[in-house]
CSV table of C-alpha atoms and ligand atoms in Angstrom, one decimal:
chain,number,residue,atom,x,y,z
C,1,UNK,CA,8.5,-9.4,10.3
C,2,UNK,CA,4.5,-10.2,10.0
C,3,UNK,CA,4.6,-11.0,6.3
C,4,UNK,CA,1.8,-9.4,4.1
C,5,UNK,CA,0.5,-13.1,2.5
C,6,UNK,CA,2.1,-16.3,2.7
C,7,UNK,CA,0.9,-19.8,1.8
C,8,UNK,CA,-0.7,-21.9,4.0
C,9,UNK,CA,0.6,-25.6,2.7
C,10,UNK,CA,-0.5,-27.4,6.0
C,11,UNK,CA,-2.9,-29.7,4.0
C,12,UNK,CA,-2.2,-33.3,1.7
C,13,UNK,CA,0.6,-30.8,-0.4
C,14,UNK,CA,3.9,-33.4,0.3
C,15,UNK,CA,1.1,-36.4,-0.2
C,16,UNK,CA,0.0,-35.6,-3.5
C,17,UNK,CA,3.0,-33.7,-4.4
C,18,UNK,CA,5.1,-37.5,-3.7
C,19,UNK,CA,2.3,-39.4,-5.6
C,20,UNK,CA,3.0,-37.5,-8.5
C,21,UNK,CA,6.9,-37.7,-8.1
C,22,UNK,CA,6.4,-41.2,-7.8
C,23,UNK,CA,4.4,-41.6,-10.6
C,24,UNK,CA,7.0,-40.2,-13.1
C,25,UNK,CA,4.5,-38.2,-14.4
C,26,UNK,CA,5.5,-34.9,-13.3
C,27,UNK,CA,5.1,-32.6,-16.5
C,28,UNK,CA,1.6,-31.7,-18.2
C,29,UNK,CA,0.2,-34.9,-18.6
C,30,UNK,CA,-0.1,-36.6,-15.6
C,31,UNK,CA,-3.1,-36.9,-14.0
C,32,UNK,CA,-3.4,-34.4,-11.3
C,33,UNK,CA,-3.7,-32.3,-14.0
C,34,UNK,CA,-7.4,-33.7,-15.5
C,35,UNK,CA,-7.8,-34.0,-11.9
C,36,UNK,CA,-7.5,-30.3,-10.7
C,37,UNK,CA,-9.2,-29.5,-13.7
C,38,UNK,CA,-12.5,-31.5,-12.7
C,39,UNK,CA,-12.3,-30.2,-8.9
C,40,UNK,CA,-12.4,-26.6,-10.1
C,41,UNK,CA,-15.1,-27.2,-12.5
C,42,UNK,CA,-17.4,-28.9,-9.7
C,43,UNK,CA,-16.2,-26.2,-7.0
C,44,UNK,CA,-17.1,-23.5,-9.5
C,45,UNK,CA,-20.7,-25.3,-11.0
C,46,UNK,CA,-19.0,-25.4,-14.6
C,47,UNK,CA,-19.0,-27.5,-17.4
C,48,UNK,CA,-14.9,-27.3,-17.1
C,49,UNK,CA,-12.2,-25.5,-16.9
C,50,UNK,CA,-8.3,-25.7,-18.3
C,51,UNK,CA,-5.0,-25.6,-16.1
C,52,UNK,CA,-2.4,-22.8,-17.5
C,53,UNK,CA,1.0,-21.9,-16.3
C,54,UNK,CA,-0.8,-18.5,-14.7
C,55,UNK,CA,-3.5,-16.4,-14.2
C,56,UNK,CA,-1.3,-14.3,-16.9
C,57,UNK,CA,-2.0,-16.7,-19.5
C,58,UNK,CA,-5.4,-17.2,-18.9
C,59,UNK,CA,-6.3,-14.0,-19.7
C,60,UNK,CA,-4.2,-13.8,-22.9
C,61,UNK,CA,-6.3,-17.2,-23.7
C,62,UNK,CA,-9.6,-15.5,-22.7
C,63,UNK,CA,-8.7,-12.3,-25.1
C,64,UNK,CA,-7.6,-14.1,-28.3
C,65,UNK,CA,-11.2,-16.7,-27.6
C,66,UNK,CA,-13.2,-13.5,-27.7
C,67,UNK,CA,-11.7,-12.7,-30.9
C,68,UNK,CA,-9.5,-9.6,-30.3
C,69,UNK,CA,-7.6,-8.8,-33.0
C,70,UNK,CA,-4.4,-6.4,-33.4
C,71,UNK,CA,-5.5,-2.5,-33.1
C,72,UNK,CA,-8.8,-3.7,-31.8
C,73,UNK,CA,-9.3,-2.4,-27.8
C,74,UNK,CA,-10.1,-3.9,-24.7
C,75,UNK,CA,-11.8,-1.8,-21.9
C,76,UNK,CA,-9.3,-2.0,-18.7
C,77,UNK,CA,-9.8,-1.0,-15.0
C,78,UNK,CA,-6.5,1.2,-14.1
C,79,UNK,CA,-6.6,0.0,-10.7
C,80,UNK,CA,-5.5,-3.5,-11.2
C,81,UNK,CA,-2.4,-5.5,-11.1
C,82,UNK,CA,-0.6,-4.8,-14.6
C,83,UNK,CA,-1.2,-8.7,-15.6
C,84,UNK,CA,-4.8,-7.7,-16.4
C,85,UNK,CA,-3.6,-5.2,-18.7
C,86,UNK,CA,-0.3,-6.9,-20.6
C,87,UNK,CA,-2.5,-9.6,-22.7
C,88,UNK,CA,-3.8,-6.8,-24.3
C,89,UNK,CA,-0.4,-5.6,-25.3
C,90,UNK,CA,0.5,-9.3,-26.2
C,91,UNK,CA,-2.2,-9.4,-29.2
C,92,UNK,CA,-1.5,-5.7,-30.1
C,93,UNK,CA,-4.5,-4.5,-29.4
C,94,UNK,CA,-5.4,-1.7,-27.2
C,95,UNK,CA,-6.3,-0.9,-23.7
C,96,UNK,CA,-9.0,1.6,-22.6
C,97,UNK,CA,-8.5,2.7,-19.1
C,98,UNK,CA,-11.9,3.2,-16.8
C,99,UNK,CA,-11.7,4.1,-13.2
C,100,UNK,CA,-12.8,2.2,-10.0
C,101,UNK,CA,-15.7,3.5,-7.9
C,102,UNK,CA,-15.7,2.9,-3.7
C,103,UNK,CA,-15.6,-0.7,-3.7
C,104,UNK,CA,-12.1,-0.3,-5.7
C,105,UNK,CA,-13.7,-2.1,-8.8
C,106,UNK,CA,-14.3,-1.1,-12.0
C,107,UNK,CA,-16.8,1.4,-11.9
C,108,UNK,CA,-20.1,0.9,-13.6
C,109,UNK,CA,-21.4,4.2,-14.2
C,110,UNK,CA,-18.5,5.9,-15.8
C,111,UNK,CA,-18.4,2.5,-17.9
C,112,UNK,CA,-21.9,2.8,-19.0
C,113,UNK,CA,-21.6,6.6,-20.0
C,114,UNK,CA,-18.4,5.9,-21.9
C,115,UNK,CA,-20.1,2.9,-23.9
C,116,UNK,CA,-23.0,5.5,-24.8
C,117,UNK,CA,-21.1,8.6,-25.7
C,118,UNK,CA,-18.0,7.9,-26.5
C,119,UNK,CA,-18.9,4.8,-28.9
C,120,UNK,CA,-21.0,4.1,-31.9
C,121,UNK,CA,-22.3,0.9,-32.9
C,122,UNK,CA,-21.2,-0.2,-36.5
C,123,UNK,CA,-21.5,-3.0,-39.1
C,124,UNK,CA,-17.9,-3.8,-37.6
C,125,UNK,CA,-19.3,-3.8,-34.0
C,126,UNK,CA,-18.5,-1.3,-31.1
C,127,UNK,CA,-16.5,1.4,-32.3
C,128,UNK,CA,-14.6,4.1,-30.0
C,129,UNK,CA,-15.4,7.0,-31.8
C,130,UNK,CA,-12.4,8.7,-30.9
C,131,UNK,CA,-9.9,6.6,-32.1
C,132,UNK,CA,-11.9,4.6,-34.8
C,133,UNK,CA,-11.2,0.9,-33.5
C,134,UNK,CA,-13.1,-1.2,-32.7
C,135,UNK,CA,-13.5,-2.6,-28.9
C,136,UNK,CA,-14.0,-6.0,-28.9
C,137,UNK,CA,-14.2,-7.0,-24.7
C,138,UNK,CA,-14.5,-5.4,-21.3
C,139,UNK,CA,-12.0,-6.8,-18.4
C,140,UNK,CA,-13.7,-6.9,-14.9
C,141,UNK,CA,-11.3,-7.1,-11.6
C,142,UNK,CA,-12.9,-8.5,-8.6
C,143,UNK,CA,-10.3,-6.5,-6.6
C,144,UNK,CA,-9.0,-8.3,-3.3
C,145,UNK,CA,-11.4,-10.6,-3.7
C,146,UNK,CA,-14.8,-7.9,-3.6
C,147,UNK,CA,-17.2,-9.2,-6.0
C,148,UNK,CA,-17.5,-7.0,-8.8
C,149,UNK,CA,-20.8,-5.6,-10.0
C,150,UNK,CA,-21.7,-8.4,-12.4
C,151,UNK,CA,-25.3,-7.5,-12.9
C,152,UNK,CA,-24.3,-4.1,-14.6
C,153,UNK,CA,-21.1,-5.5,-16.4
C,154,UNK,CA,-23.1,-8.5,-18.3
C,155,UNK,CA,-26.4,-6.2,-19.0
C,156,UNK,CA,-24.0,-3.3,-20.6
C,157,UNK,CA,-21.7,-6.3,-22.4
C,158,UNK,CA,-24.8,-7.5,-23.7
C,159,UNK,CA,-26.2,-4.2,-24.5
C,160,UNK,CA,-23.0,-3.2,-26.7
C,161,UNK,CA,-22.4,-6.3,-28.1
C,162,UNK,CA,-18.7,-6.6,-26.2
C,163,UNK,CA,-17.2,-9.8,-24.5
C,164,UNK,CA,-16.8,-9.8,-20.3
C,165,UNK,CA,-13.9,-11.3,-19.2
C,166,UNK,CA,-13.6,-11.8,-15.6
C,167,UNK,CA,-10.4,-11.4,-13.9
C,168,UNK,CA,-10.8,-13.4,-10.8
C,169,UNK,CA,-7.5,-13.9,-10.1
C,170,UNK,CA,-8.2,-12.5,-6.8
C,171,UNK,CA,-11.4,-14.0,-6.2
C,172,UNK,CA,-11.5,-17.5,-6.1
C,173,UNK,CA,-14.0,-18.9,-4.0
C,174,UNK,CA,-16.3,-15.3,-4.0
C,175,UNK,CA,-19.8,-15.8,-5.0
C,176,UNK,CA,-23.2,-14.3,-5.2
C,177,UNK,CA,-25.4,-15.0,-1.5
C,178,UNK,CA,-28.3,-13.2,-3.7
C,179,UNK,CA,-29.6,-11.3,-6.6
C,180,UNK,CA,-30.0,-12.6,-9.9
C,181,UNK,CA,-26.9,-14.2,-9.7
C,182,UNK,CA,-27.2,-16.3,-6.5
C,183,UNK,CA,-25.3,-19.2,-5.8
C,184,UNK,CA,-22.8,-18.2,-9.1
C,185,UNK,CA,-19.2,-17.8,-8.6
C,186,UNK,CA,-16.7,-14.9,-9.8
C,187,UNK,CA,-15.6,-16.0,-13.2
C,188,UNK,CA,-18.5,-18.3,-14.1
C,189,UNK,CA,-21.0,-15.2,-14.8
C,190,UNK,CA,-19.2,-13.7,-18.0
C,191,UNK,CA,-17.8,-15.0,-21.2
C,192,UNK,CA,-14.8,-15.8,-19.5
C,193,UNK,CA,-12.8,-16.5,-16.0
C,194,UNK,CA,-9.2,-16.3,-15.4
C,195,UNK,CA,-8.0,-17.3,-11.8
C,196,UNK,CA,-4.3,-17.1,-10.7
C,197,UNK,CA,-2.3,-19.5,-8.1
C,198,UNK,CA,0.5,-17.1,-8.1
C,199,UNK,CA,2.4,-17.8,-4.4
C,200,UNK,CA,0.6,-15.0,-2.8
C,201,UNK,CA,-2.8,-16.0,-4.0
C,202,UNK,CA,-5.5,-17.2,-1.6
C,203,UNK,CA,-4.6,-20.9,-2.6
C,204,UNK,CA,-1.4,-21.8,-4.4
C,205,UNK,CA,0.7,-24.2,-7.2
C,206,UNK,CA,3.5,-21.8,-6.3
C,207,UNK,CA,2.5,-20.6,-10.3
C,208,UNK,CA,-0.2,-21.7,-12.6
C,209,UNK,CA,-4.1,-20.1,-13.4
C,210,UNK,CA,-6.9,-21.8,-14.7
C,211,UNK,CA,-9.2,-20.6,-17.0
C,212,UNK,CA,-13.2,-21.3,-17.2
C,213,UNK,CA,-15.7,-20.5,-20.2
C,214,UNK,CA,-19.1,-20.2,-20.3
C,215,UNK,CA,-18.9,-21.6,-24.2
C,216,UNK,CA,-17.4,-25.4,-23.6
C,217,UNK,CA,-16.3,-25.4,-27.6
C,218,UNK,CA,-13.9,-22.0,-25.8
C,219,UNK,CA,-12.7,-24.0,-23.6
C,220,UNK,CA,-11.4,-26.8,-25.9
C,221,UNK,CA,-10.3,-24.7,-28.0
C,222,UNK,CA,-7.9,-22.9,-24.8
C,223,UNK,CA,-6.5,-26.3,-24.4
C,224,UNK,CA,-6.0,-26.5,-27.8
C,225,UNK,CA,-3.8,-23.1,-28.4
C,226,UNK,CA,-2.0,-24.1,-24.5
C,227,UNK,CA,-1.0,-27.0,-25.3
C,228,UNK,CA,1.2,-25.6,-28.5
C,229,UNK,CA,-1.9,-25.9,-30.9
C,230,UNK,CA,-1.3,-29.5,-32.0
C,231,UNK,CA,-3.3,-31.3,-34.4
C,232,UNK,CA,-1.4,-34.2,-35.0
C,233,UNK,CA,0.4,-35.8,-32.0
C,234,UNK,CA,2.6,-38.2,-33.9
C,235,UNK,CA,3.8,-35.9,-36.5
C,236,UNK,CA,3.5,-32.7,-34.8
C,237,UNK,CA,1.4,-30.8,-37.5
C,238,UNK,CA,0.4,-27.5,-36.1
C,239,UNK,CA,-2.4,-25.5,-38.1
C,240,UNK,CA,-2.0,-22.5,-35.4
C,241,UNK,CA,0.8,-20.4,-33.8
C,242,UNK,CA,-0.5,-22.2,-30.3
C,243,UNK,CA,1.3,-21.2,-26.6
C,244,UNK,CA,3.0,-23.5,-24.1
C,245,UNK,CA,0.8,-22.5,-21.4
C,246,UNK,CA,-0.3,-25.9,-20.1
C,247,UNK,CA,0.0,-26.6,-16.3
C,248,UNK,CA,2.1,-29.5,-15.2
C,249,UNK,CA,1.6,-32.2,-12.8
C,250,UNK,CA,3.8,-31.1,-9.8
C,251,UNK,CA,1.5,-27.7,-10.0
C,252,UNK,CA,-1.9,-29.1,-10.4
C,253,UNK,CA,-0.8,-31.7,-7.5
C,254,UNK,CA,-0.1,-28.9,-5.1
C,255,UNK,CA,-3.4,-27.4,-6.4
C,256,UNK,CA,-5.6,-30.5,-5.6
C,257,UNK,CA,-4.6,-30.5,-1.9
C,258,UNK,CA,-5.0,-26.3,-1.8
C,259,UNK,CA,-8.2,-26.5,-3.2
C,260,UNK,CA,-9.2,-28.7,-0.5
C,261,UNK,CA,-8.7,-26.3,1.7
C,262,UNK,CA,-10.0,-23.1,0.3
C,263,UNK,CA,-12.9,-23.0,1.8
C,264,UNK,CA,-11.3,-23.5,5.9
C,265,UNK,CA,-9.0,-20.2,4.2
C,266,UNK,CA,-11.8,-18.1,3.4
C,267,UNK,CA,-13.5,-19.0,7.1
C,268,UNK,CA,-10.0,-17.7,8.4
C,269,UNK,CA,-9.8,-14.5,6.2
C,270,UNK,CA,-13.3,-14.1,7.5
C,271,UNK,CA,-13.0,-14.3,11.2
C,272,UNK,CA,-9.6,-11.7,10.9
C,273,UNK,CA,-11.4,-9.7,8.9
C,274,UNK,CA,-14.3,-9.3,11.9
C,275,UNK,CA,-11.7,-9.1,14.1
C,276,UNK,CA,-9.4,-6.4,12.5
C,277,UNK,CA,-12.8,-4.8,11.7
C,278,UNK,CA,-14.2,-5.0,15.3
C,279,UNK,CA,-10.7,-3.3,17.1
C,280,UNK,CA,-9.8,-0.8,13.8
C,281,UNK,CA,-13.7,0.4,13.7
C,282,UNK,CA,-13.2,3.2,16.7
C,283,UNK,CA,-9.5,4.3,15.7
C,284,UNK,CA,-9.9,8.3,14.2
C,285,UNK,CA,-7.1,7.5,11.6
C,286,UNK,CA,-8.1,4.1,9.6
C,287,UNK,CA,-11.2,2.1,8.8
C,288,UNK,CA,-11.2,-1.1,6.6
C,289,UNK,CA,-13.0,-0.9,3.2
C,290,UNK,CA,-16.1,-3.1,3.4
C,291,UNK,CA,-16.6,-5.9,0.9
C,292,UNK,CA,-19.6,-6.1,-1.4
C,293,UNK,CA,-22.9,-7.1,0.9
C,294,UNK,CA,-24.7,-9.3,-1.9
C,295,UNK,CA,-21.5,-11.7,-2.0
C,296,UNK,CA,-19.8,-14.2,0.4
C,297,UNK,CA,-16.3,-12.6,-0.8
C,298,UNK,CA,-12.9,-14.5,0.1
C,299,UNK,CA,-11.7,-11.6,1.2
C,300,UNK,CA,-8.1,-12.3,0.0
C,301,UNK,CA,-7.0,-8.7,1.2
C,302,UNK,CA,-7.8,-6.4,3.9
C,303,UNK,CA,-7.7,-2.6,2.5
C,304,UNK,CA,-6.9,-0.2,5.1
C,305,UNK,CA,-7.9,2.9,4.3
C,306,UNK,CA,-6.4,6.4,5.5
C,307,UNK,CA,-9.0,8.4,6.7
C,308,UNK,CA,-7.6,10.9,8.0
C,309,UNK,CA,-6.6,12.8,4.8
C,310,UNK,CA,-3.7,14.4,6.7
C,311,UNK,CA,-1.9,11.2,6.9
C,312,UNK,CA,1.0,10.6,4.4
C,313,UNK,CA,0.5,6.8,3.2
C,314,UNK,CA,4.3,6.1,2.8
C,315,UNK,CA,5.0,7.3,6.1
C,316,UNK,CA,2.4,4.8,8.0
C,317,UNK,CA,3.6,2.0,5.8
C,318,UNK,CA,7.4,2.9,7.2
C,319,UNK,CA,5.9,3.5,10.6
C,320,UNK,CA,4.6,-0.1,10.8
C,321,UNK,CA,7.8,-1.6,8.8
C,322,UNK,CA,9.7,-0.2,12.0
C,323,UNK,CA,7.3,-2.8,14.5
C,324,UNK,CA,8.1,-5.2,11.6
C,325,UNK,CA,4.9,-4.9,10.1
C,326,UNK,CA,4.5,-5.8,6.0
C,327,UNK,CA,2.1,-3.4,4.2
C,328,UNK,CA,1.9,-2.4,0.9
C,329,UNK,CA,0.3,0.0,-1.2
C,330,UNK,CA,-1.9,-0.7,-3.8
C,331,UNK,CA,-0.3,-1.2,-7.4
C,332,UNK,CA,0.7,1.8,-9.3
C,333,UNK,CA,-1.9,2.9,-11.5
C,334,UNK,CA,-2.0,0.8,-15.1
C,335,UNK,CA,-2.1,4.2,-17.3
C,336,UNK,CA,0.1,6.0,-15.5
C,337,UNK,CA,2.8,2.8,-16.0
C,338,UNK,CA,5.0,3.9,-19.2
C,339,UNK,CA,4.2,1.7,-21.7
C,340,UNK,CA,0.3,2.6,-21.4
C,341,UNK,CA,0.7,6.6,-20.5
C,342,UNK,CA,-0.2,7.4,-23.9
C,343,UNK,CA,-3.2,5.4,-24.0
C,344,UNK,CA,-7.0,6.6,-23.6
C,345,UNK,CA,-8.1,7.1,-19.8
C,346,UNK,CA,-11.7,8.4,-19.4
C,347,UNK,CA,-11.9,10.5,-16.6
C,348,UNK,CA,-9.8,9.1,-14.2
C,349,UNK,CA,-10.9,10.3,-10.2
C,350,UNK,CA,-11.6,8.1,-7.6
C,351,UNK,CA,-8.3,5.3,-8.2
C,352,UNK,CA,-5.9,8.0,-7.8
C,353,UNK,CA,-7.7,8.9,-4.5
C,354,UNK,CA,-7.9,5.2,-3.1
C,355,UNK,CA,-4.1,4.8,-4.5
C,356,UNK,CA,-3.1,7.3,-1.9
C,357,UNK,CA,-5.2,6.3,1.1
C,358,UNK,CA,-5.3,2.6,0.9
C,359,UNK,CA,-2.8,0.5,1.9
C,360,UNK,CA,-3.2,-3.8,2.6
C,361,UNK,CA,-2.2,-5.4,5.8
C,362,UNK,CA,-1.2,-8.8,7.0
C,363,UNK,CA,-3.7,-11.0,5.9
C,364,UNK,CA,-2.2,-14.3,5.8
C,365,UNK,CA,-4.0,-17.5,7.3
C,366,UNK,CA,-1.4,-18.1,9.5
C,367,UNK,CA,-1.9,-14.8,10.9
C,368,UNK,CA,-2.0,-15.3,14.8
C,369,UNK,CA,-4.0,-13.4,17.2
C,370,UNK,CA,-0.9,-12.4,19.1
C,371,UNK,CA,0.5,-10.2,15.5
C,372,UNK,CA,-3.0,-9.0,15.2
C,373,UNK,CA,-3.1,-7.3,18.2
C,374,UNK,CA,0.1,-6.2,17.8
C,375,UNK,CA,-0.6,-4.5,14.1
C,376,UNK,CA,-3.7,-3.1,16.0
C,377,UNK,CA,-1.9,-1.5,18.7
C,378,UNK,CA,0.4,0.0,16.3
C,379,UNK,CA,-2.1,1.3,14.0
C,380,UNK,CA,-3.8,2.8,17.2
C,381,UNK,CA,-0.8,5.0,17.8
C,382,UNK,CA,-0.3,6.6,14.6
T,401,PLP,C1,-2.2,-12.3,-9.6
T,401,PLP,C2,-3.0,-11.5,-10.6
T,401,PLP,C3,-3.0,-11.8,-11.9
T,401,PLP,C4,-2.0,-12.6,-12.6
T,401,PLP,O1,-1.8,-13.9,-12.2
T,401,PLP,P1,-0.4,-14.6,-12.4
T,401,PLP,O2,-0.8,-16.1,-12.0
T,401,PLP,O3,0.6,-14.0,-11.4
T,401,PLP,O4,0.0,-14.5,-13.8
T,401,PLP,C5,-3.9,-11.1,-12.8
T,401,PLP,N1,-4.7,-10.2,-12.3
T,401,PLP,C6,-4.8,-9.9,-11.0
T,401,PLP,C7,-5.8,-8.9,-10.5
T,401,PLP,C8,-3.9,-10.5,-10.1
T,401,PLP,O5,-4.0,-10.2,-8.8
């Protein structure tokens, strides 16, 4: 079988990994930890950043720092893995679904119409005039790795007084080539970044997420509630119900030596991408959704999309499953899951349609040209 996305763990892993077994420092407060912390911050150009146990918790961190509160909202993409929805449900607050536009992310128009007809700004702040609460952030996806619109998102956050969180779990390593911002990375441009080394992610801890902040008092203050919100070490006085979402040692060693390596990944996920481009370009049936053209995106997954509006998705995903070929088809819809199907959804159109006719395809980089060629030939006879 050609998996779907595996880790690549062919760099100083087993190094660090044994210098931090022979330390004896291998839960949260060794120093791999300050250490992956620091890299992150100078990959990313920020003043820091804090090591969680997932991208998960980073966002729950990133929502309870912008202040939501319980029956406050939070504006949601629907097409998005459900972790960038739950953290809302965690403060019990609620989400607001928006819909994508072609690029699969959350789409700015609809966004920007919702924010001025649909809400009223109060003394209390943003208000959703249909349900009287008060929205207190917007969560951006940079889906697969495609930079989000980030121009649009922070003017409109600005404009309505709303926080941005970015959920870059995807995106690591994706930043602006030009525009106003150049040389910025995706999760350093809004209030918030949350970015997830999750196995399948471009690089790995096997689990953890880190999160950045654009206000460095945020950021302390997300170490703070991770790390079990302890004000007094010695006698273990607590002022706040904190979390025990700190990374440890063994993660954030595995995450030094990925990090070193992320940017020989993206070159990888770059030259398949071409590749699978180049070969699927012709073929009547399929064509790979483009990334966003003002970025240099880590194209973390390839989306194949169906074309041909005859073709049944689930039937070319079983078709290449028989020449042992791993698809998979984007995540169910968030507002169509149960526990959000009673929730607000403003005009939902374009995810449904791209949750039918999109499915990913071995991206690994470990992919070899040999199971390229042979996912193309088999896409080239459906
Ligand atoms: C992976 C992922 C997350 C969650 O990250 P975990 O580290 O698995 O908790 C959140 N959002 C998106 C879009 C993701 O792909």
């Amino acid at each position: 079988m050609i998996p779907l996305s595996v880790p690549n763990l062919k760099g100083n892993e087993k190094k660090y990994i044994s210098d931090a077994l022979d330390s004896g420092w291998i839960s949260t407060a060794g120093s791999y930890v300050a250490r992956f912390e620091q890299d992150m911050a100078s990959y990313l150009n920020t003043a820091g950043a804090a090591a969680v146990q997932s991208g998960t918790a980073a966002i729950h961190l990133a929502l309870l720092l912008s202040g939501v509160k319980p029956g406050q909202e939070v504006i949601v993409p629907t097409l998005t893995f459900i972790a960038s929805v739950n953290p809302v449900a965690y403060i019990g607050a609620f989400p607001v679904f928006m819909d994508c536009d072609d690029s699969l992310n959350i789409d700015c128009d609809k966004l920007e119409e919702f924010l001025k007809k649909e809400c009223a700004m109060t003394s209390s702040g943003l208000v959703n005039k249909s349900t009287n609460r008060v929205i207190k952030a917007v969560v951006a996806v940079h889906i697969f790795g495609n930079m989000a619109d980030m121009e649009r998102l922070k003017a409109l956050s600005e404009q309505y007084g709303i926080h941005l969180i970015e959920d870059a779990a995807e995106a690591l390593g994706t930043f602006y080539k030009q525009g106003k911002y150049q040389g910025q990375f995706a999760g350093t441009i809004g209030d918030f970044g949350a970015y997830s080394f999750n196995g399948n992610k471009i690089i790995t801890t096997g689990g953890g997420g880190m999160l950045t902040a654009k206000d460095g008092s945020a950021l302390e203050k997300a170490k703070y509630l991770a790390a079990q919100a302890k004000d007094d070490p010695f006698y273990y006085i607590h002022n706040e119900v904190g979390y025990n979402y700190r990374m440890t040692n063994l993660q954030a060693a595995l995450g030094v030596a990925q990090l070193e390596c992320l940017e020989d990944f993206i070159r990888i996920k770059e030259i398949n991408y071409d590749y699978y481009e180049n070969a699927i370009a012709p073929m009547e049936n399929f064509e790979l959704l483009k990334f966003n053209l003002n970025a240099r995106n880590n194209r973390w997954f390839y989306s194949l999309f169906l074309k041909n509006h005859g073709l049944d998705r689930n039937s070319v995903m079983k078709q290449l499953k028989e020449k042992d070929i791993e698809t998979r088809p984007i995540w169910q819809l968030a507002h169509t899951q149960r526990m959000y199907e009673n929730s607000q959804a403003y005009f939902i159109e374009k995810a449904p349609f791209y949750w039918n006719r999109v499915i990913n395809i071995p991206c690994s980089t470990s992919l070899l040209k040999k199971e390229m060629d042979h996912i193309i030939q088999a896409l080239s006879r459906i």
